[in-house]
């Protein structure tokens, strides 16, 4: 992972936000290569899910044909949206503060082990930012007991590493960065939504929130889309956009950021077929990651256990990837696919809330009315053929653009060998990104800067540039130029050499197989198009 992080910085995939001021935790900038990569990920998703979707055919595994359409909603929405969605009351993590180190931790992410030495039993811990929690726990315990590393055998461990959530009495807890026992506060709720004030003269009554997910913009526009676009259930609405969560412990590069982008679909269907649609979307979304280059046992689809499900969900599955920064055998979520029933549309209606299925309505105001009232608008759907009126069920595939981009980067990073210009094998770093998402599709080189080669290479560069993001490079030995493109993940390099001038052909080199073949100069654009777009 360290090698990948350093390559991302060195080659301009990712930078820490505001780096010249020391950075800001949980925020990342995409550099010149990174911005192209992430755009390509989002464009591939949008094309495969929305614009390229065939409304007329039945997709393999789908119960019937369906339509797809898009939306782009605002980041700041009416505060009532978040009350009705449940985020205002329920979107929180628990945190603990250390009175001594003044540091803050997520309660469930502090891990520790019970240990006894010198007649005292303590729960020694490590924070969630620790890369080697077992070693850090031991170091903390040794320090606390005044022991040296070689005296580690005096520590009597009791049980395996567990979360701080298993501990009731904090007086025996040695905080991750504390010197004494009992410095951690009791866990406190902490809402993850960023708050802001709307308007120059605004006070607390004008407080609003930066959206923590893009989904709600889709639900509150459900009626607008139905009324304006002639779509019929079953159909899906897709949105890509920024979301914000004030994560207590942002970590693992871009995996857990405070500002990130989501790619979400809300798929509206008849309640009777919602179980089938759930299975369809779960499989369809899993396959998408495989098609984009994540494969093998590093990628998995994990169906949630019944006790993990939200109260409204009858099925949820996560697409997960074994990121290299996670301990062996652990996976991180790339996307969640959830059967949400009619919970969201019902929550945004008024007076139609059912306390049985929607606990938000249980909270009553002083007049005995539900405290979080919906919009008062009818968000049901009437089928104009059968005349049936119902509240559609929703299947929600919710993906993170940054997590997907990070997984593609991790999967792509490869160290192998390639011959240099003298045919001698040299080690190289190559980013084996899928051609569809690679930031640059091709690079064009003149072998040397004379004999008409630069002119011919620039001609090819210009004709490719009309269709693709390509790069022209005439500086340095050609072997070095290939290596730079290998690190950038450029799948094809086109070289103009002496033979090109005499017979009008150029070589194309394949990044992964290192295979080289000659094509006519005028066929280069068609050849690259075939290679990139299939
Ligand atoms: P986690 O359990 O990892 O916090 P989540 O279950 O809260 O994630 P969802 O609310 O289901 O995540 O959000 C959908 C997707 O949005 C996630 O699968 C992930 O790809 C992305 N996402 C969520 N939180 C973050 C974050 N802090 N940074 C980057 N991406 C995120």
mmCIF file of C-alpha atoms and ligand atoms in Angstrom, residues 91 106 213 245 247 254-258 260 262 264 333-336 398-400 402-403, ligand 1:
data_model
loop_
_atom_site.group_PDB
_atom_site.id
_atom_site.type_symbol
_atom_site.label_atom_id
_atom_site.label_comp_id
_atom_site.label_asym_id
_atom_site.label_seq_id
_atom_site.Cartn_x
_atom_site.Cartn_y
_atom_site.Cartn_z
ATOM 1 C CA UNK A 91 -27.146 8.923 11.421
ATOM 2 C CA UNK A 106 -14.682 5.991 17.288
ATOM 3 C CA UNK A 213 -25.902 10.599 0.588
ATOM 4 C CA UNK A 245 -19.831 12.768 6.273
ATOM 5 C CA UNK A 247 -16.294 10.787 9.886
ATOM 6 C CA UNK A 254 -9.499 7.784 0.228
ATOM 7 C CA UNK A 255 -11.438 4.767 1.554
ATOM 8 C CA UNK A 256 -12.987 6.726 4.415
ATOM 9 C CA UNK A 257 -13.028 10.417 3.519
ATOM 10 C CA UNK A 258 -15.147 13.283 4.758
ATOM 11 C CA UNK A 260 -16.520 11.809 -1.388
ATOM 12 C CA UNK A 262 -21.388 8.484 -4.659
ATOM 13 C CA UNK A 264 -26.463 5.775 -6.596
ATOM 14 C CA UNK A 333 -17.314 -2.207 1.303
ATOM 15 C CA UNK A 334 -17.334 -0.876 -2.258
ATOM 16 C CA UNK A 335 -21.081 -0.793 -2.701
ATOM 17 C CA UNK A 336 -24.219 -1.743 -0.825
ATOM 18 C CA UNK A 398 -25.257 2.604 -3.692
ATOM 19 C CA UNK A 399 -21.615 2.803 -4.753
ATOM 20 C CA UNK A 400 -18.712 5.079 -3.884
ATOM 21 C CA UNK A 402 -13.688 7.084 -4.709
ATOM 22 C CA UNK A 403 -13.708 3.600 -3.207
HETATM 23 P P1 LIG B 1 -19.118 2.277 5.871
HETATM 24 O O1 LIG B 1 -19.805 1.187 6.656
HETATM 25 O O2 LIG B 1 -17.824 1.850 5.238
HETATM 26 O O3 LIG B 1 -19.033 3.589 6.590
HETATM 27 P P2 LIG B 1 -21.673 2.752 4.763
HETATM 28 O O4 LIG B 1 -22.320 1.405 4.855
HETATM 29 O O5 LIG B 1 -21.990 3.800 5.756
HETATM 30 O O6 LIG B 1 -20.069 2.585 4.645
HETATM 31 P P3 LIG B 1 -23.337 3.649 2.666
HETATM 32 O O7 LIG B 1 -24.074 4.597 3.499
HETATM 33 O O8 LIG B 1 -23.988 2.365 2.257
HETATM 34 O O9 LIG B 1 -21.919 3.325 3.326
HETATM 35 O O10 LIG B 1 -22.796 4.437 1.388
HETATM 36 C C1 LIG B 1 -22.738 3.840 0.094
HETATM 37 C C2 LIG B 1 -21.329 3.877 -0.455
HETATM 38 O O11 LIG B 1 -20.761 5.185 -0.340
HETATM 39 C C3 LIG B 1 -20.345 2.967 0.277
HETATM 40 O O12 LIG B 1 -20.440 1.631 -0.181
HETATM 41 C C4 LIG B 1 -19.029 3.603 -0.079
HETATM 42 O O13 LIG B 1 -18.578 3.157 -1.358
HETATM 43 C C5 LIG B 1 -19.365 5.075 -0.155
HETATM 44 N N1 LIG B 1 -18.947 5.739 1.099
HETATM 45 C C6 LIG B 1 -19.655 5.818 2.245
HETATM 46 N N2 LIG B 1 -18.974 6.497 3.175
HETATM 47 C C7 LIG B 1 -17.791 6.865 2.601
HETATM 48 C C8 LIG B 1 -16.643 7.609 3.049
HETATM 49 N N3 LIG B 1 -16.595 8.122 4.264
HETATM 50 N N4 LIG B 1 -15.626 7.787 2.184
HETATM 51 C C9 LIG B 1 -15.668 7.284 0.927
HETATM 52 N N5 LIG B 1 -16.718 6.587 0.460
HETATM 53 C C10 LIG B 1 -17.776 6.371 1.269
#
